[in-house]
């Protein structure tokens, strides 16, 4: 059961909604425009705000749904919940369908945390909105959201494993945003 749930998490996370929807609805490959990323921010740049919002929602859902199933089927197994959530985020970052070249995992991590530590997900969303409104830099907002989620998880998570997952997801976010962090430090990161 555990292995099947983890596999489900990975396969769910690996669905490249940004690629699929921009191709089907706009006839473009999102990887060939803007930053080249498959996530909601680049979809917004390439195909508009409405489609970007849809991709954001779907990318969050593909993290939330397998974790929700794991919580329902194995309610007393936080290690399984964490494993499924991590698998979903890794599926988004390294999707088998795109030769392991995916997105940065922010929206999928949001979906995972909405199920496991909703206070952390909401605090992270508020941090993102605030930082993005002030500086108009999506990557900076994402990093602020991740840091805020870690701190909030440490205070509110119902299982130590969930707090640990928040920290691990933030570490992954730092990895996937390493080029953005360099541009932020050089003050050359693109504003939205």
PDB file of C-alpha atoms in Angstrom:
ATOM      1  CA  UNK A   1       0.000   0.000   0.000  1.00  0.00           C
ATOM      2  CA  UNK A   2       2.751   2.459   0.953  1.00  0.00           C
ATOM      3  CA  UNK A   3       4.732   1.908  -2.249  1.00  0.00           C
ATOM      4  CA  UNK A   4       1.590   2.295  -4.350  1.00  0.00           C
ATOM      5  CA  UNK A   5       0.734   5.579  -2.628  1.00  0.00           C
ATOM      6  CA  UNK A   6       4.256   6.937  -3.101  1.00  0.00           C
ATOM      7  CA  UNK A   7       4.167   5.944  -6.777  1.00  0.00           C
ATOM      8  CA  UNK A   8       0.767   7.609  -7.100  1.00  0.00           C
ATOM      9  CA  UNK A   9       2.224  10.749  -5.522  1.00  0.00           C
ATOM     10  CA  UNK A  10       5.102  10.817  -7.995  1.00  0.00           C
ATOM     11  CA  UNK A  11       2.898  10.142 -11.030  1.00  0.00           C
ATOM     12  CA  UNK A  12       0.381  12.768  -9.943  1.00  0.00           C
ATOM     13  CA  UNK A  13       3.130  15.321  -9.361  1.00  0.00           C
ATOM     14  CA  UNK A  14       4.703  14.566 -12.722  1.00  0.00           C
ATOM     15  CA  UNK A  15       1.655  15.606 -14.771  1.00  0.00           C
ATOM     16  CA  UNK A  16       3.014  18.665 -16.661  1.00  0.00           C
ATOM     17  CA  UNK A  17      -0.121  20.813 -16.663  1.00  0.00           C
ATOM     18  CA  UNK A  18       1.809  23.909 -17.762  1.00  0.00           C
ATOM     19  CA  UNK A  19       3.090  22.142 -20.880  1.00  0.00           C
ATOM     20  CA  UNK A  20      -0.176  20.383 -21.671  1.00  0.00           C
ATOM     21  CA  UNK A  21      -2.509  23.348 -21.260  1.00  0.00           C
ATOM     22  CA  UNK A  22      -0.378  25.894 -23.108  1.00  0.00           C
ATOM     23  CA  UNK A  23       0.011  23.428 -25.975  1.00  0.00           C
ATOM     24  CA  UNK A  24      -3.684  22.482 -26.099  1.00  0.00           C
ATOM     25  CA  UNK A  25      -5.182  25.922 -25.519  1.00  0.00           C
ATOM     26  CA  UNK A  26      -2.582  28.300 -27.003  1.00  0.00           C
ATOM     27  CA  UNK A  27      -0.632  26.127 -29.423  1.00  0.00           C
ATOM     28  CA  UNK A  28       2.711  27.033 -27.823  1.00  0.00           C
ATOM     29  CA  UNK A  29       5.353  25.213 -25.816  1.00  0.00           C
ATOM     30  CA  UNK A  30       5.774  27.087 -22.530  1.00  0.00           C
ATOM     31  CA  UNK A  31       9.329  25.752 -22.299  1.00  0.00           C
ATOM     32  CA  UNK A  32      10.282  27.843 -25.336  1.00  0.00           C
ATOM     33  CA  UNK A  33       9.083  31.179 -23.962  1.00  0.00           C
ATOM     34  CA  UNK A  34       9.778  33.416 -20.973  1.00  0.00           C
ATOM     35  CA  UNK A  35      12.007  31.659 -18.456  1.00  0.00           C
ATOM     36  CA  UNK A  36      11.409  28.254 -20.057  1.00  0.00           C
ATOM     37  CA  UNK A  37       9.875  26.916 -16.849  1.00  0.00           C
ATOM     38  CA  UNK A  38       6.701  24.803 -16.885  1.00  0.00           C
ATOM     39  CA  UNK A  39       5.145  26.382 -13.780  1.00  0.00           C
ATOM     40  CA  UNK A  40       2.351  28.895 -13.291  1.00  0.00           C
ATOM     41  CA  UNK A  41       4.552  32.017 -13.322  1.00  0.00           C
ATOM     42  CA  UNK A  42       5.973  31.264 -16.740  1.00  0.00           C
ATOM     43  CA  UNK A  43       2.596  30.102 -18.048  1.00  0.00           C
ATOM     44  CA  UNK A  44       1.279  33.527 -17.011  1.00  0.00           C
ATOM     45  CA  UNK A  45       4.109  35.218 -18.922  1.00  0.00           C
ATOM     46  CA  UNK A  46       3.621  33.091 -22.027  1.00  0.00           C
ATOM     47  CA  UNK A  47      -0.137  32.480 -22.103  1.00  0.00           C
ATOM     48  CA  UNK A  48      -1.811  34.994 -19.789  1.00  0.00           C
ATOM     49  CA  UNK A  49      -3.086  35.348 -16.239  1.00  0.00           C
ATOM     50  CA  UNK A  50      -6.145  33.118 -16.556  1.00  0.00           C
ATOM     51  CA  UNK A  51      -4.223  30.120 -17.802  1.00  0.00           C
ATOM     52  CA  UNK A  52      -1.488  30.809 -15.252  1.00  0.00           C
ATOM     53  CA  UNK A  53      -4.099  30.719 -12.467  1.00  0.00           C
ATOM     54  CA  UNK A  54      -5.499  27.416 -13.784  1.00  0.00           C
ATOM     55  CA  UNK A  55      -2.017  25.867 -13.860  1.00  0.00           C
ATOM     56  CA  UNK A  56      -1.336  27.129 -10.327  1.00  0.00           C
ATOM     57  CA  UNK A  57      -4.519  25.467  -9.095  1.00  0.00           C
ATOM     58  CA  UNK A  58      -3.866  22.195 -10.930  1.00  0.00           C
ATOM     59  CA  UNK A  59      -0.228  22.055  -9.805  1.00  0.00           C
ATOM     60  CA  UNK A  60      -1.384  22.526  -6.190  1.00  0.00           C
ATOM     61  CA  UNK A  61      -4.077  19.870  -6.583  1.00  0.00           C
ATOM     62  CA  UNK A  62      -1.646  17.309  -7.956  1.00  0.00           C
ATOM     63  CA  UNK A  63       0.254  17.632  -4.668  1.00  0.00           C
ATOM     64  CA  UNK A  64      -2.796  17.776  -2.419  1.00  0.00           C
ATOM     65  CA  UNK A  65      -4.854  14.877  -3.796  1.00  0.00           C
ATOM     66  CA  UNK A  66      -2.401  11.977  -3.361  1.00  0.00           C
ATOM     67  CA  UNK A  67      -1.520  13.215   0.131  1.00  0.00           C
ATOM     68  CA  UNK A  68      -5.194  13.485   0.995  1.00  0.00           C
ATOM     69  CA  UNK A  69      -5.670   9.878  -0.130  1.00  0.00           C
ATOM     70  CA  UNK A  70      -2.717   8.763   1.986  1.00  0.00           C
ATOM     71  CA  UNK A  71      -4.122  10.563   5.033  1.00  0.00           C
ATOM     72  CA  UNK A  72      -7.559   9.008   4.492  1.00  0.00           C
ATOM     73  CA  UNK A  73      -6.306   5.466   3.876  1.00  0.00           C
ATOM     74  CA  UNK A  74      -3.522   5.439   6.480  1.00  0.00           C
ATOM     75  CA  UNK A  75      -4.472   8.124   9.023  1.00  0.00           C
ATOM     76  CA  UNK A  76      -1.878   7.122  11.627  1.00  0.00           C
ATOM     77  CA  UNK A  77       1.115   6.993   9.276  1.00  0.00           C
ATOM     78  CA  UNK A  78       2.715  10.454   9.044  1.00  0.00           C
ATOM     79  CA  UNK A  79       5.854   8.980   7.455  1.00  0.00           C
ATOM     80  CA  UNK A  80       3.701   7.710   4.583  1.00  0.00           C
ATOM     81  CA  UNK A  81       1.965  11.090   4.243  1.00  0.00           C
ATOM     82  CA  UNK A  82       5.347  12.824   4.086  1.00  0.00           C
ATOM     83  CA  UNK A  83       6.713  10.282   1.594  1.00  0.00           C
ATOM     84  CA  UNK A  84       3.736  10.741  -0.716  1.00  0.00           C
ATOM     85  CA  UNK A  85       3.997  14.544  -0.491  1.00  0.00           C
ATOM     86  CA  UNK A  86       7.702  14.507  -1.202  1.00  0.00           C
ATOM     87  CA  UNK A  87       7.146  12.140  -4.138  1.00  0.00           C
ATOM     88  CA  UNK A  88       4.556  14.515  -5.617  1.00  0.00           C
ATOM     89  CA  UNK A  89       6.915  17.493  -5.420  1.00  0.00           C
ATOM     90  CA  UNK A  90       9.792  15.463  -6.863  1.00  0.00           C
ATOM     91  CA  UNK A  91       7.441  14.364  -9.644  1.00  0.00           C
ATOM     92  CA  UNK A  92       6.841  17.993 -10.561  1.00  0.00           C
ATOM     93  CA  UNK A  93      10.546  18.848 -10.447  1.00  0.00           C
ATOM     94  CA  UNK A  94      11.688  15.647 -12.207  1.00  0.00           C
ATOM     95  CA  UNK A  95       8.769  14.402 -14.362  1.00  0.00           C
ATOM     96  CA  UNK A  96       9.430  11.184 -16.213  1.00  0.00           C
ATOM     97  CA  UNK A  97       7.399  12.500 -19.179  1.00  0.00           C
ATOM     98  CA  UNK A  98       9.733  15.493 -19.726  1.00  0.00           C
ATOM     99  CA  UNK A  99      13.110  13.769 -19.374  1.00  0.00           C
ATOM    100  CA  UNK A 100      13.238  14.830 -15.700  1.00  0.00           C
ATOM    101  CA  UNK A 101      13.133  18.544 -16.678  1.00  0.00           C
ATOM    102  CA  UNK A 102      10.203  19.987 -14.720  1.00  0.00           C
ATOM    103  CA  UNK A 103       9.277  22.998 -12.679  1.00  0.00           C
ATOM    104  CA  UNK A 104      10.397  24.391  -9.353  1.00  0.00           C
ATOM    105  CA  UNK A 105       7.812  22.655  -7.196  1.00  0.00           C
ATOM    106  CA  UNK A 106       6.339  25.651  -5.384  1.00  0.00           C
ATOM    107  CA  UNK A 107       2.656  25.186  -6.225  1.00  0.00           C
ATOM    108  CA  UNK A 108       2.835  21.421  -5.722  1.00  0.00           C
ATOM    109  CA  UNK A 109       4.474  21.942  -2.321  1.00  0.00           C
ATOM    110  CA  UNK A 110       1.694  24.392  -1.486  1.00  0.00           C
ATOM    111  CA  UNK A 111      -0.864  21.675  -2.214  1.00  0.00           C
ATOM    112  CA  UNK A 112       0.982  19.156  -0.058  1.00  0.00           C
ATOM    113  CA  UNK A 113       1.177  21.582   2.863  1.00  0.00           C
ATOM    114  CA  UNK A 114      -2.470  22.579   2.500  1.00  0.00           C
ATOM    115  CA  UNK A 115      -3.325  19.013   3.499  1.00  0.00           C
ATOM    116  CA  UNK A 116      -0.651  18.360   6.131  1.00  0.00           C
ATOM    117  CA  UNK A 117      -0.010  21.788   7.703  1.00  0.00           C
ATOM    118  CA  UNK A 118      -2.700  24.173   6.413  1.00  0.00           C
ATOM    119  CA  UNK A 119      -1.560  27.027   8.659  1.00  0.00           C
ATOM    120  CA  UNK A 120       1.910  26.867   7.081  1.00  0.00           C
ATOM    121  CA  UNK A 121       0.450  26.818   3.564  1.00  0.00           C
ATOM    122  CA  UNK A 122      -1.732  29.843   4.292  1.00  0.00           C
ATOM    123  CA  UNK A 123       1.092  31.749   6.005  1.00  0.00           C
ATOM    124  CA  UNK A 124       3.332  30.972   3.039  1.00  0.00           C
ATOM    125  CA  UNK A 125       0.671  32.185   0.604  1.00  0.00           C
ATOM    126  CA  UNK A 126       0.331  35.458   2.533  1.00  0.00           C
ATOM    127  CA  UNK A 127       4.128  35.874   2.507  1.00  0.00           C
ATOM    128  CA  UNK A 128       4.233  35.255  -1.245  1.00  0.00           C
ATOM    129  CA  UNK A 129       1.457  37.757  -1.965  1.00  0.00           C
ATOM    130  CA  UNK A 130       3.049  40.397   0.260  1.00  0.00           C
ATOM    131  CA  UNK A 131       6.572  40.055  -1.136  1.00  0.00           C
ATOM    132  CA  UNK A 132       5.338  39.802  -4.715  1.00  0.00           C
ATOM    133  CA  UNK A 133       3.144  42.893  -4.302  1.00  0.00           C
ATOM    134  CA  UNK A 134       6.107  44.879  -2.989  1.00  0.00           C
ATOM    135  CA  UNK A 135       8.852  43.739  -5.393  1.00  0.00           C
ATOM    136  CA  UNK A 136       7.030  42.028  -8.319  1.00  0.00           C
ATOM    137  CA  UNK A 137       9.577  39.184  -8.277  1.00  0.00           C
ATOM    138  CA  UNK A 138       7.934  35.757  -8.241  1.00  0.00           C
ATOM    139  CA  UNK A 139      11.042  33.852  -7.153  1.00  0.00           C
ATOM    140  CA  UNK A 140      11.575  36.181  -4.188  1.00  0.00           C
ATOM    141  CA  UNK A 141       7.961  35.671  -3.171  1.00  0.00           C
ATOM    142  CA  UNK A 142       8.347  31.903  -3.464  1.00  0.00           C
ATOM    143  CA  UNK A 143      11.444  31.887  -1.267  1.00  0.00           C
ATOM    144  CA  UNK A 144       9.725  34.082   1.327  1.00  0.00           C
ATOM    145  CA  UNK A 145       6.749  31.721   1.243  1.00  0.00           C
ATOM    146  CA  UNK A 146       8.962  28.691   1.780  1.00  0.00           C
ATOM    147  CA  UNK A 147      10.817  30.243   4.712  1.00  0.00           C
ATOM    148  CA  UNK A 148       7.536  31.346   6.287  1.00  0.00           C
ATOM    149  CA  UNK A 149       6.052  27.871   5.844  1.00  0.00           C
ATOM    150  CA  UNK A 150       9.032  26.295   7.606  1.00  0.00           C
ATOM    151  CA  UNK A 151       8.697  28.611  10.598  1.00  0.00           C
ATOM    152  CA  UNK A 152       4.938  28.167  10.785  1.00  0.00           C
ATOM    153  CA  UNK A 153       5.230  24.387  10.478  1.00  0.00           C
ATOM    154  CA  UNK A 154       7.693  24.282  13.356  1.00  0.00           C
ATOM    155  CA  UNK A 155       5.036  25.946  15.525  1.00  0.00           C
ATOM    156  CA  UNK A 156       1.825  24.338  14.263  1.00  0.00           C
ATOM    157  CA  UNK A 157       2.495  20.939  12.646  1.00  0.00           C
ATOM    158  CA  UNK A 158       0.641  18.073  14.311  1.00  0.00           C
ATOM    159  CA  UNK A 159       3.509  15.681  13.607  1.00  0.00           C
ATOM    160  CA  UNK A 160       7.236  16.288  13.704  1.00  0.00           C
ATOM    161  CA  UNK A 161       7.448  14.550  10.315  1.00  0.00           C
ATOM    162  CA  UNK A 162       5.281  17.283   8.779  1.00  0.00           C
ATOM    163  CA  UNK A 163       7.564  20.001  10.124  1.00  0.00           C
ATOM    164  CA  UNK A 164      10.534  18.071   8.751  1.00  0.00           C
ATOM    165  CA  UNK A 165       8.857  17.844   5.361  1.00  0.00           C
ATOM    166  CA  UNK A 166       8.349  21.609   5.313  1.00  0.00           C
ATOM    167  CA  UNK A 167      12.057  22.101   5.906  1.00  0.00           C
ATOM    168  CA  UNK A 168      12.943  19.537   3.229  1.00  0.00           C
ATOM    169  CA  UNK A 169      10.606  21.180   0.715  1.00  0.00           C
ATOM    170  CA  UNK A 170      12.239  24.533   1.436  1.00  0.00           C
ATOM    171  CA  UNK A 171      15.668  22.991   0.860  1.00  0.00           C
ATOM    172  CA  UNK A 172      14.400  21.661  -2.489  1.00  0.00           C
ATOM    173  CA  UNK A 173      13.038  25.116  -3.272  1.00  0.00           C
ATOM    174  CA  UNK A 174      16.455  26.652  -2.596  1.00  0.00           C
ATOM    175  CA  UNK A 175      17.966  24.081  -4.984  1.00  0.00           C
ATOM    176  CA  UNK A 176      15.444  24.671  -7.774  1.00  0.00           C
ATOM    177  CA  UNK A 177      15.774  28.447  -7.349  1.00  0.00           C
ATOM    178  CA  UNK A 178      19.580  28.512  -7.204  1.00  0.00           C
ATOM    179  CA  UNK A 179      19.912  30.444 -10.467  1.00  0.00           C
ATOM    180  CA  UNK A 180      17.173  32.850  -9.330  1.00  0.00           C
ATOM    181  CA  UNK A 181      18.984  33.395  -6.026  1.00  0.00           C
ATOM    182  CA  UNK A 182      22.129  34.327  -7.952  1.00  0.00           C
ATOM    183  CA  UNK A 183      20.169  36.817 -10.058  1.00  0.00           C
ATOM    184  CA  UNK A 184      18.472  38.244  -6.970  1.00  0.00           C
ATOM    185  CA  UNK A 185      21.888  38.756  -5.371  1.00  0.00           C
ATOM    186  CA  UNK A 186      23.108  40.512  -8.541  1.00  0.00           C
ATOM    187  CA  UNK A 187      19.827  42.473  -8.790  1.00  0.00           C
ATOM    188  CA  UNK A 188      19.199  41.130 -12.265  1.00  0.00           C
ATOM    189  CA  UNK A 189      16.172  38.910 -11.547  1.00  0.00           C
ATOM    190  CA  UNK A 190      13.234  39.623 -13.855  1.00  0.00           C
ATOM    191  CA  UNK A 191      10.333  41.569 -12.408  1.00  0.00           C
ATOM    192  CA  UNK A 192       6.874  40.415 -13.312  1.00  0.00           C
TER     193      UNK A 192
END
